[in-house]
mmCIF file of C-alpha atoms and ligand atoms in Angstrom:
data_model
loop_
_atom_site.group_PDB
_atom_site.id
_atom_site.type_symbol
_atom_site.label_atom_id
_atom_site.label_comp_id
_atom_site.label_asym_id
_atom_site.label_seq_id
_atom_site.Cartn_x
_atom_site.Cartn_y
_atom_site.Cartn_z
ATOM 1 C CA MET K 1 -0.028 0.255 0.000
ATOM 2 C CA LEU K 2 1.410 3.514 -1.388
ATOM 3 C CA GLU K 3 0.705 6.529 0.718
ATOM 4 C CA LEU K 4 0.385 9.443 -1.731
ATOM 5 C CA LYS K 5 -0.366 12.796 -1.942
ATOM 6 C CA PRO K 6 -2.075 14.178 -5.227
ATOM 7 C CA LEU K 7 0.206 14.784 -7.233
ATOM 8 C CA PHE K 8 -0.412 19.226 -7.828
ATOM 9 C CA ASP K 9 -2.346 20.416 -4.077
ATOM 10 C CA ASP K 10 -4.576 23.366 -6.251
ATOM 11 C CA ILE K 11 -5.253 20.616 -8.835
ATOM 12 C CA ASN K 12 -8.677 19.380 -7.937
ATOM 13 C CA PRO K 13 -8.100 15.358 -8.088
ATOM 14 C CA ASN K 14 -11.295 14.062 -8.977
ATOM 15 C CA ASN K 15 -11.016 15.938 -12.437
ATOM 16 C CA PRO K 16 -9.540 14.114 -15.727
ATOM 17 C CA LEU K 17 -5.304 15.706 -15.493
ATOM 18 C CA ILE K 18 -4.995 17.177 -19.080
ATOM 19 C CA ILE K 19 -1.258 17.962 -19.576
ATOM 20 C CA ALA K 20 -0.403 18.969 -23.306
ATOM 21 C CA GLY K 21 1.839 20.189 -25.934
ATOM 22 C CA PRO K 22 4.803 19.168 -27.801
ATOM 23 C CA CYS K 23 6.865 15.931 -28.786
ATOM 24 C CA SER K 24 10.090 17.733 -28.726
ATOM 25 C CA ALA K 25 10.262 21.452 -27.900
ATOM 26 C CA GLU K 26 11.805 22.792 -31.193
ATOM 27 C CA THR K 27 11.910 27.061 -30.862
ATOM 28 C CA GLU K 28 11.014 29.659 -28.786
ATOM 29 C CA GLU K 29 8.725 30.586 -30.885
ATOM 30 C CA GLN K 30 7.180 26.644 -31.248
ATOM 31 C CA VAL K 31 6.776 26.852 -28.144
ATOM 32 C CA LEU K 32 5.340 29.326 -26.425
ATOM 33 C CA SER K 33 2.383 29.705 -29.592
ATOM 34 C CA THR K 34 1.926 25.816 -28.347
ATOM 35 C CA ALA K 35 0.953 26.882 -24.807
ATOM 36 C CA ARG K 36 -0.435 30.355 -25.259
ATOM 37 C CA GLN K 37 -2.740 28.908 -27.765
ATOM 38 C CA LEU K 38 -2.893 25.833 -25.081
ATOM 39 C CA ALA K 39 -3.667 28.063 -22.569
ATOM 40 C CA ALA K 40 -5.858 29.508 -23.951
ATOM 41 C CA TYR K 41 -8.330 26.338 -23.940
ATOM 42 C CA GLY K 42 -7.877 26.555 -20.164
ATOM 43 C CA ILE K 43 -4.807 23.784 -20.702
ATOM 44 C CA LYS K 44 -3.290 23.577 -16.988
ATOM 45 C CA ILE K 45 -0.080 21.632 -17.279
ATOM 46 C CA PHE K 46 1.959 21.504 -20.620
ATOM 47 C CA ARG K 47 4.511 19.552 -21.506
ATOM 48 C CA ALA K 48 8.152 19.176 -23.877
ATOM 49 C CA GLY K 49 10.687 17.053 -23.847
ATOM 50 C CA ILE K 50 13.665 19.636 -23.978
ATOM 51 C CA TRP K 51 15.831 16.086 -23.760
ATOM 52 C CA LYS K 52 15.108 13.467 -25.758
ATOM 53 C CA PRO K 53 15.625 9.080 -26.422
ATOM 54 C CA ARG K 54 16.009 8.239 -30.041
ATOM 55 C CA THR K 55 16.172 4.902 -31.325
ATOM 56 C CA LYS K 56 19.162 5.550 -33.984
ATOM 57 C CA PRO K 57 21.496 8.394 -33.910
ATOM 58 C CA GLY K 58 21.127 10.895 -36.052
ATOM 59 C CA GLY K 59 17.405 11.779 -35.751
ATOM 60 C CA PHE K 60 16.253 15.396 -33.816
ATOM 61 C CA GLU K 61 17.259 14.575 -29.306
ATOM 62 C CA GLY K 62 16.470 17.060 -28.577
ATOM 63 C CA ILE K 63 16.979 20.772 -28.256
ATOM 64 C CA GLY K 64 18.878 20.148 -24.185
ATOM 65 C CA ALA K 65 19.106 22.550 -21.622
ATOM 66 C CA GLU K 66 18.863 25.682 -24.012
ATOM 67 C CA GLY K 67 14.821 24.692 -23.921
ATOM 68 C CA LEU K 68 14.027 25.267 -19.759
ATOM 69 C CA GLU K 69 14.640 28.799 -20.200
ATOM 70 C CA TRP K 70 11.939 28.705 -22.728
ATOM 71 C CA LEU K 71 9.574 27.085 -20.956
ATOM 72 C CA LYS K 72 9.996 29.630 -17.865
ATOM 73 C CA LYS K 73 8.895 31.708 -20.651
ATOM 74 C CA VAL K 74 6.168 29.881 -20.672
ATOM 75 C CA LYS K 75 4.912 29.195 -16.797
ATOM 76 C CA GLU K 76 6.155 33.410 -16.904
ATOM 77 C CA GLU K 77 3.109 34.065 -19.621
ATOM 78 C CA THR K 78 0.155 31.880 -19.854
ATOM 79 C CA GLY K 79 0.641 30.283 -16.006
ATOM 80 C CA MET K 80 0.820 26.585 -16.834
ATOM 81 C CA LYS K 81 2.226 23.907 -15.246
ATOM 82 C CA VAL K 82 5.291 22.579 -17.250
ATOM 83 C CA ALA K 83 6.914 19.491 -17.362
ATOM 84 C CA THR K 84 9.180 17.871 -19.261
ATOM 85 C CA GLU K 85 11.629 13.936 -18.741
ATOM 86 C CA VAL K 86 14.234 13.009 -17.043
ATOM 87 C CA ALA K 87 16.260 10.487 -17.516
ATOM 88 C CA ASN K 88 19.422 11.366 -15.916
ATOM 89 C CA LYS K 89 20.534 12.695 -12.967
ATOM 90 C CA ILE K 90 22.388 15.633 -14.514
ATOM 91 C CA HIS K 91 18.412 16.198 -16.402
ATOM 92 C CA VAL K 92 17.083 16.148 -13.655
ATOM 93 C CA GLN K 93 19.489 18.333 -11.767
ATOM 94 C CA GLN K 94 18.918 21.039 -14.700
ATOM 95 C CA ALA K 95 14.339 20.748 -15.437
ATOM 96 C CA LEU K 96 14.503 21.250 -11.433
ATOM 97 C CA GLU K 97 16.612 24.896 -11.124
ATOM 98 C CA ALA K 98 14.746 25.148 -14.072
ATOM 99 C CA GLY K 99 11.883 26.216 -12.259
ATOM 100 C CA VAL K 100 10.296 22.154 -13.894
ATOM 101 C CA ASP K 101 6.672 21.719 -11.817
ATOM 102 C CA LEU K 102 6.650 18.188 -13.118
ATOM 103 C CA ILE K 103 8.702 15.360 -14.361
ATOM 104 C CA TRP K 104 7.875 11.966 -16.744
ATOM 105 C CA ILE K 105 10.601 9.224 -16.533
ATOM 106 C CA GLY K 106 10.106 7.735 -20.355
ATOM 107 C CA ALA K 107 9.615 4.802 -20.715
ATOM 108 C CA ARG K 108 13.025 3.404 -22.335
ATOM 109 C CA THR K 109 14.137 4.824 -18.517
ATOM 110 C CA SER K 110 11.257 3.156 -16.967
ATOM 111 C CA ALA K 111 12.793 0.134 -18.190
ATOM 112 C CA ASN K 112 16.258 0.694 -16.866
ATOM 113 C CA PRO K 113 16.742 0.037 -13.010
ATOM 114 C CA PHE K 114 20.010 1.843 -13.185
ATOM 115 C CA ALA K 115 18.606 4.282 -14.465
ATOM 116 C CA MET K 116 15.567 4.745 -12.268
ATOM 117 C CA GLN K 117 17.772 4.620 -8.868
ATOM 118 C CA GLU K 118 19.917 6.849 -10.651
ATOM 119 C CA ILE K 119 16.882 9.441 -11.327
ATOM 120 C CA ALA K 120 15.609 8.223 -7.507
ATOM 121 C CA ASP K 121 18.949 9.533 -5.838
ATOM 122 C CA ALA K 122 19.507 12.496 -7.973
ATOM 123 C CA LEU K 123 15.638 13.862 -6.818
ATOM 124 C CA ALA K 124 16.061 12.966 -3.073
ATOM 125 C CA GLU K 125 19.537 14.597 -3.028
ATOM 126 C CA ILE K 126 17.344 18.215 -4.390
ATOM 127 C CA GLY K 127 15.061 17.860 -1.962
ATOM 128 C CA ARG K 128 12.481 19.325 -4.066
ATOM 129 C CA ASP K 129 8.899 17.459 -3.743
ATOM 130 C CA ILE K 130 7.267 17.312 -7.269
ATOM 131 C CA PRO K 131 5.624 14.916 -9.656
ATOM 132 C CA VAL K 132 6.791 11.564 -10.480
ATOM 133 C CA LEU K 133 4.777 9.969 -13.688
ATOM 134 C CA ILE K 134 6.789 7.416 -14.199
ATOM 135 C CA LYS K 135 5.556 5.927 -18.193
ATOM 136 C CA ASN K 136 5.762 1.955 -17.904
ATOM 137 C CA PRO K 137 8.610 0.274 -19.393
ATOM 138 C CA VAL K 138 8.765 -0.323 -23.242
ATOM 139 C CA ASN K 139 8.907 -3.926 -22.309
ATOM 140 C CA PRO K 140 5.584 -5.597 -20.898
ATOM 141 C CA ASP K 141 7.136 -6.453 -17.190
ATOM 142 C CA ILE K 142 4.377 -4.733 -14.611
ATOM 143 C CA GLU K 143 6.708 -5.441 -11.542
ATOM 144 C CA LEU K 144 9.124 -3.974 -13.722
ATOM 145 C CA TRP K 145 6.998 -1.102 -13.919
ATOM 146 C CA ILE K 146 5.604 -1.573 -10.386
ATOM 147 C CA GLY K 147 9.769 -1.450 -9.179
ATOM 148 C CA ALA K 148 10.552 1.913 -11.419
ATOM 149 C CA ILE K 149 7.172 3.739 -9.168
ATOM 150 C CA GLN K 150 8.982 1.655 -5.578
ATOM 151 C CA ARG K 151 12.202 3.340 -6.419
ATOM 152 C CA LEU K 152 10.992 7.380 -7.143
ATOM 153 C CA TYR K 153 7.982 6.078 -3.824
ATOM 154 C CA ASN K 154 11.143 4.713 -1.648
ATOM 155 C CA ALA K 155 13.020 8.393 -2.266
ATOM 156 C CA GLY K 156 10.431 10.129 -0.394
ATOM 157 C CA PHE K 157 8.353 10.655 -3.693
ATOM 158 C CA HIS K 158 4.642 10.721 -2.777
ATOM 159 C CA ARG K 159 3.010 12.854 -5.649
ATOM 160 C CA LEU K 160 3.731 9.956 -7.895
ATOM 161 C CA GLY K 161 0.585 8.396 -11.189
ATOM 162 C CA ALA K 162 2.060 6.328 -14.024
ATOM 163 C CA ILE K 163 1.307 7.153 -17.546
ATOM 164 C CA HIS K 164 0.367 4.123 -19.695
ATOM 165 C CA ARG K 165 1.394 4.154 -22.888
ATOM 166 C CA GLY K 166 1.673 0.360 -25.015
ATOM 167 C CA PHE K 167 3.994 -1.542 -25.225
ATOM 168 C CA SER K 168 6.445 -2.109 -27.725
ATOM 169 C CA ALA K 169 5.740 -5.153 -29.894
ATOM 170 C CA TYR K 170 7.676 -7.060 -33.243
ATOM 171 C CA GLY K 171 6.325 -5.975 -36.868
ATOM 172 C CA LYS K 172 3.270 -3.501 -37.783
ATOM 173 C CA HIS K 173 0.781 -3.532 -36.127
ATOM 174 C CA LEU K 174 -2.411 -0.437 -36.385
ATOM 175 C CA TYR K 175 -1.342 0.558 -32.919
ATOM 176 C CA ARG K 176 2.557 2.337 -32.231
ATOM 177 C CA ASN K 177 2.546 1.273 -28.609
ATOM 178 C CA LEU K 178 0.332 -1.562 -28.028
ATOM 179 C CA PRO K 179 -2.557 -0.761 -25.328
ATOM 180 C CA GLN K 180 -2.420 -4.291 -23.512
ATOM 181 C CA TRP K 181 -4.739 -2.979 -21.059
ATOM 182 C CA HIS K 182 -4.722 -5.630 -18.938
ATOM 183 C CA ILE K 183 -0.864 -4.168 -17.868
ATOM 184 C CA PRO K 184 -2.996 -1.238 -17.123
ATOM 185 C CA ILE K 185 -5.522 -2.898 -15.112
ATOM 186 C CA GLU K 186 -3.367 -5.019 -12.853
ATOM 187 C CA LEU K 187 -1.409 -1.749 -12.057
ATOM 188 C CA ARG K 188 -4.292 -0.146 -10.416
ATOM 189 C CA ARG K 189 -5.146 -3.159 -8.712
ATOM 190 C CA ARG K 190 -1.983 -3.992 -6.919
ATOM 191 C CA LEU K 191 -1.620 -0.325 -6.601
ATOM 192 C CA PRO K 192 -5.245 0.662 -6.616
ATOM 193 C CA GLU K 193 -4.159 4.558 -4.982
ATOM 194 C CA LEU K 194 -1.658 5.337 -8.090
ATOM 195 C CA PRO K 195 -3.256 7.754 -10.554
ATOM 196 C CA ILE K 196 -3.417 6.788 -13.702
ATOM 197 C CA ILE K 197 -2.692 8.372 -17.021
ATOM 198 C CA CYS K 198 -3.145 7.560 -20.594
ATOM 199 C CA ASP K 199 -1.396 8.697 -23.006
ATOM 200 C CA PRO K 200 -3.306 7.773 -26.547
ATOM 201 C CA SER K 201 -0.082 9.485 -28.665
ATOM 202 C CA HIS K 202 2.329 7.514 -28.030
ATOM 203 C CA ILE K 203 -0.335 4.565 -28.146
ATOM 204 C CA GLY K 204 -2.093 5.265 -31.706
ATOM 205 C CA GLY K 205 1.152 6.918 -33.117
ATOM 206 C CA LYS K 206 -1.863 8.224 -35.969
ATOM 207 C CA ARG K 207 -3.621 11.195 -35.226
ATOM 208 C CA GLU K 208 -7.418 9.425 -36.231
ATOM 209 C CA LEU K 209 -6.778 6.733 -33.495
ATOM 210 C CA ILE K 210 -6.072 9.518 -30.508
ATOM 211 C CA ALA K 211 -9.855 9.929 -29.642
ATOM 212 C CA PRO K 212 -10.957 6.962 -28.971
ATOM 213 C CA LEU K 213 -7.620 5.519 -27.506
ATOM 214 C CA ALA K 214 -8.851 8.514 -24.978
ATOM 215 C CA GLN K 215 -12.541 8.200 -24.934
ATOM 216 C CA GLN K 216 -11.248 4.117 -23.770
ATOM 217 C CA ALA K 217 -8.384 5.459 -21.079
ATOM 218 C CA TYR K 218 -11.774 7.406 -19.491
ATOM 219 C CA ASP K 219 -14.229 4.711 -20.259
ATOM 220 C CA MET K 220 -12.077 1.890 -18.432
ATOM 221 C CA GLY K 221 -11.723 4.989 -15.527
ATOM 222 C CA PHE K 222 -8.116 6.519 -16.251
ATOM 223 C CA ASP K 223 -7.054 10.007 -14.647
ATOM 224 C CA GLY K 224 -6.552 12.687 -17.354
ATOM 225 C CA LEU K 225 -4.837 11.839 -19.691
ATOM 226 C CA ILE K 226 -1.063 13.652 -21.850
ATOM 227 C CA ILE K 227 -1.793 13.949 -25.071
ATOM 228 C CA GLU K 228 1.310 15.280 -27.050
ATOM 229 C CA SER K 229 -0.017 18.841 -30.034
ATOM 230 C CA HIS K 230 1.807 21.393 -31.852
ATOM 231 C CA CYS K 231 1.918 24.608 -33.299
ATOM 232 C CA ASN K 232 2.750 23.115 -36.449
ATOM 233 C CA PRO K 233 2.372 19.656 -36.304
ATOM 234 C CA ASP K 234 3.197 18.368 -40.190
ATOM 235 C CA CYS K 235 6.530 19.927 -39.706
ATOM 236 C CA ALA K 236 7.590 18.346 -35.660
ATOM 237 C CA TRP K 237 10.813 17.865 -35.699
ATOM 238 C CA SER K 238 9.284 14.131 -33.793
ATOM 239 C CA ASP K 239 6.847 12.026 -33.313
ATOM 240 C CA LYS K 240 4.751 14.338 -35.925
ATOM 241 C CA ASP K 241 2.067 11.899 -37.400
ATOM 242 C CA GLN K 242 0.444 12.141 -33.688
ATOM 243 C CA GLN K 243 0.419 15.332 -32.653
ATOM 244 C CA LEU K 244 -2.536 17.394 -32.920
ATOM 245 C CA THR K 245 -3.051 21.627 -33.739
ATOM 246 C CA PRO K 246 -4.708 22.902 -29.974
ATOM 247 C CA ASP K 247 -7.758 23.671 -32.046
ATOM 248 C CA ILE K 248 -8.405 19.855 -32.469
ATOM 249 C CA LEU K 249 -6.769 18.794 -29.530
ATOM 250 C CA ASN K 250 -9.371 21.454 -27.593
ATOM 251 C CA VAL K 251 -12.832 19.698 -29.791
ATOM 252 C CA ILE K 252 -11.647 16.691 -29.139
ATOM 253 C CA LEU K 253 -11.423 17.106 -25.200
ATOM 254 C CA ASN K 254 -14.980 19.229 -25.439
ATOM 255 C CA THR K 255 -16.553 15.260 -27.422
ATOM 256 C CA LEU K 256 -14.631 13.030 -25.063
ATOM 257 C CA VAL K 257 -17.451 11.680 -22.259
ATOM 258 C CA VAL K 258 -15.927 11.334 -18.787
ATOM 259 C CA ARG K 259 -17.070 9.265 -16.439
ATOM 260 C CA ASN K 260 -17.520 8.998 -12.543
ATOM 261 C CA GLU K 261 -16.437 5.552 -11.506
ATOM 262 C CA LYS K 262 -17.766 5.754 -7.953
ATOM 263 C CA THR K 263 -21.555 6.111 -9.264
ATOM 264 C CA THR K 264 -22.998 3.041 -8.315
ATOM 265 C CA THR K 265 -26.524 2.459 -8.929
ATOM 266 C CA GLU K 266 -28.384 -0.184 -7.967
ATOM 267 C CA ASN K 267 -29.105 -1.546 -11.434
ATOM 268 C CA LEU K 268 -25.355 -1.926 -11.655
ATOM 269 C CA SER K 269 -25.244 -3.636 -8.372
ATOM 270 C CA MET K 270 -27.221 -5.906 -9.691
ATOM 271 C CA LEU K 271 -25.856 -6.863 -12.615
ATOM 272 C CA ARG K 272 -21.974 -7.167 -10.778
ATOM 273 C CA GLN K 273 -24.617 -9.392 -8.319
ATOM 274 C CA GLN K 274 -25.518 -11.524 -11.990
ATOM 275 C CA ILE K 275 -21.409 -11.537 -12.255
ATOM 276 C CA ASP K 276 -20.820 -13.237 -9.607
ATOM 277 C CA GLU K 277 -22.901 -15.961 -9.618
ATOM 278 C CA ALA K 278 -22.037 -16.674 -13.593
ATOM 279 C CA ASP K 279 -18.381 -16.167 -12.173
ATOM 280 C CA ASN K 280 -19.126 -19.192 -9.298
ATOM 281 C CA GLU K 281 -21.204 -20.786 -12.096
ATOM 282 C CA LEU K 282 -17.619 -20.720 -14.041
ATOM 283 C CA LEU K 283 -15.770 -22.450 -11.388
ATOM 284 C CA GLU K 284 -18.455 -24.974 -10.882
ATOM 285 C CA ILE K 285 -17.381 -25.743 -14.974
ATOM 286 C CA LEU K 286 -14.755 -25.895 -14.518
ATOM 287 C CA ASN K 287 -13.917 -28.472 -11.886
ATOM 288 C CA LYS K 288 -16.299 -30.510 -13.685
ATOM 289 C CA ARG K 289 -14.986 -31.085 -15.939
ATOM 290 C CA MET K 290 -11.102 -30.660 -14.044
ATOM 291 C CA ARG K 291 -12.803 -33.490 -12.598
ATOM 292 C CA ILE K 292 -13.664 -35.324 -15.942
ATOM 293 C CA CYS K 293 -10.387 -34.554 -16.645
ATOM 294 C CA ARG K 294 -8.512 -36.002 -13.829
ATOM 295 C CA GLU K 295 -10.370 -39.237 -14.552
ATOM 296 C CA ILE K 296 -8.989 -39.503 -18.252
ATOM 297 C CA GLY K 297 -5.461 -38.908 -17.115
ATOM 298 C CA GLN K 298 -6.358 -42.878 -14.569
ATOM 299 C CA TYR K 299 -7.544 -44.150 -17.721
ATOM 300 C CA LYS K 300 -4.227 -43.643 -20.336
ATOM 301 C CA LYS K 301 -2.605 -44.691 -17.587
ATOM 302 C CA GLU K 302 -3.683 -48.063 -16.936
ATOM 303 C CA HIS K 303 -4.344 -47.998 -20.331
ATOM 304 C CA GLY K 304 -0.235 -47.164 -21.998
ATOM 305 C CA MET K 305 -1.474 -44.103 -23.486
ATOM 306 C CA THR K 306 0.516 -40.640 -23.747
ATOM 307 C CA VAL K 307 -0.563 -37.330 -21.834
ATOM 308 C CA LEU K 308 -0.888 -35.742 -24.619
ATOM 309 C CA GLN K 309 -3.463 -36.550 -28.075
ATOM 310 C CA SER K 310 -2.899 -33.104 -30.276
ATOM 311 C CA GLY K 311 -5.388 -34.747 -32.866
ATOM 312 C CA ARG K 312 -7.849 -34.475 -30.409
ATOM 313 C CA TYR K 313 -6.880 -31.131 -29.010
ATOM 314 C CA ASP K 314 -6.580 -29.799 -32.180
ATOM 315 C CA GLN K 315 -10.253 -30.477 -33.098
ATOM 316 C CA ILE K 316 -11.459 -28.749 -29.862
ATOM 317 C CA MET K 317 -9.539 -25.681 -30.967
ATOM 318 C CA HIS K 318 -12.121 -25.844 -33.540
ATOM 319 C CA SER K 319 -14.852 -26.674 -32.908
ATOM 320 C CA ARG K 320 -15.018 -24.387 -29.837
ATOM 321 C CA VAL K 321 -13.685 -21.790 -31.570
ATOM 322 C CA LYS K 322 -16.155 -21.372 -33.627
ATOM 323 C CA LEU K 323 -18.867 -21.723 -31.308
ATOM 324 C CA ALA K 324 -16.884 -18.962 -29.649
ATOM 325 C CA GLN K 325 -17.114 -16.657 -32.791
ATOM 326 C CA ASP K 326 -21.206 -17.680 -33.488
ATOM 327 C CA MET K 327 -21.888 -16.397 -29.913
ATOM 328 C CA GLY K 328 -19.792 -12.813 -30.902
ATOM 329 C CA MET K 329 -16.607 -13.538 -28.935
ATOM 330 C CA SER K 330 -13.408 -13.090 -30.101
ATOM 331 C CA PRO K 331 -11.039 -16.246 -32.359
ATOM 332 C CA ASP K 332 -7.978 -15.488 -30.426
ATOM 333 C CA PHE K 333 -9.412 -15.060 -27.014
ATOM 334 C CA MET K 334 -10.979 -19.344 -27.231
ATOM 335 C CA LYS K 335 -7.648 -19.545 -27.820
ATOM 336 C CA VAL K 336 -6.033 -18.569 -25.382
ATOM 337 C CA VAL K 337 -9.253 -19.164 -22.738
ATOM 338 C CA LEU K 338 -8.954 -22.458 -24.040
ATOM 339 C CA SER K 339 -4.844 -22.944 -24.093
ATOM 340 C CA SER K 340 -5.303 -22.226 -20.632
ATOM 341 C CA ILE K 341 -8.212 -24.470 -19.184
ATOM 342 C CA HIS K 342 -6.214 -27.596 -21.471
ATOM 343 C CA GLU K 343 -2.129 -26.481 -19.777
ATOM 344 C CA GLU K 344 -4.405 -26.911 -16.721
ATOM 345 C CA SER K 345 -5.722 -30.043 -17.726
ATOM 346 C CA VAL K 346 -2.472 -31.597 -18.890
ATOM 347 C CA ARG K 347 -0.477 -30.699 -15.599
ATOM 348 C CA GLN K 348 -3.492 -32.486 -13.917
ATOM 349 C CA GLN K 349 -3.433 -35.535 -15.740
ATOM 350 C CA LEU K 350 1.333 -35.580 -15.509
ATOM 351 C CA GLU K 351 -0.063 -35.519 -11.314
ATOM 352 C CA ILE K 352 -2.028 -38.136 -11.632
ATOM 353 C CA PHE K 353 1.045 -40.249 -14.174
ATOM 354 C CA LYS K 354 3.485 -39.252 -11.155
ATOM 355 C CA HIS K 355 1.246 -40.032 -7.617
ATOM 356 C CA LYS K 356 -0.606 -42.275 -8.148
ATOM 357 C CA ALA K 357 0.178 -46.435 -8.782
HETATM 358 C C1 PEP Z 1 6.989 11.090 -24.736
HETATM 359 O O1 PEP Z 1 7.555 11.250 -24.202
HETATM 360 O O2 PEP Z 1 7.874 12.185 -25.767
HETATM 361 C C2 PEP Z 1 8.332 9.587 -25.286
HETATM 362 C C3 PEP Z 1 9.073 9.817 -25.623
HETATM 363 O O3 PEP Z 1 7.549 8.974 -24.530
HETATM 364 P P1 PEP Z 1 8.303 7.938 -24.888
HETATM 365 O O4 PEP Z 1 9.034 7.777 -22.829
HETATM 366 O O5 PEP Z 1 6.109 6.684 -23.592
HETATM 367 O O6 PEP Z 1 8.519 7.300 -25.678
HETATM 368 MN MN1 MN Z 2 6.358 12.211 -28.318
#
């Protein structure tokens, strides 16, 4: 159980937290023009990457400390809070020195426990009670994500939040980074007090995916959004395909439906009760299936047969997947369910092979 403080004392934690701004700070004019437009639409926290982790050398690796001066101007001129990414001790020192109000840890950094410890130590040395958001590591490893959060918590930082930005995968996909929603859901289960913010820009990688992803995040009870916005996205020096103009961002934010997960109507309680009952039935049926499997295991053992009979498994897979599909379920879902059930059946049969006479 983490004992957390709100990210900011002067921002209501019950409203979605919205952070917007360009992927990278490029020029003073680009930063200020974007910030002015966002501030006019009521955005309270401005993001801009100053140091950019790039997959390969040769791309734009961020403007560096010079850009921190532009963030100072954004604060002075618009009154917005400013946020940037840090990946090492020097970034931490320079960002805090420049009066940055919130820092986030990028996905490549949260995957690296040495870097995380260095950042946590550097922050502790400075001792300012700054809010920190930790992006999920690039690889889908929830323990690594929680570990990164714990390093900051153990260093005394209690204004923490997580950012779900999707997970990288080999090959071409609809999404730039696969959402794998079950991972942030598991994070919510493990650390219920930790705010989780969604980054639809880095999940989607394309402008048209941002609104549906943001709505999905709200529907799933996320606590806010961090969205890339640029005054002239087509000319952006990094991530140009996923940045929105402040005008478009404003339209999207105004059309999103914010859900309140705490409202439980009577109807919802009744439906939940039905879910509980359905789950109990599901368990009973699974238990019955396992019992039959153990009987089969006993039979196979007595007749010198092997546990695995692959033709049978194939046939089960095909017929059940087809049935599930006819009922409106996704074939991939049914394959995962069946392969887990099969794995457990095999395990139980092997137990019989090992132990019983
Ligand atoms: C970013 O926010 O611009 C960024 C580099 O994100 P990530 O670490 O999620 O790739
Ligand atoms: Mn980016």
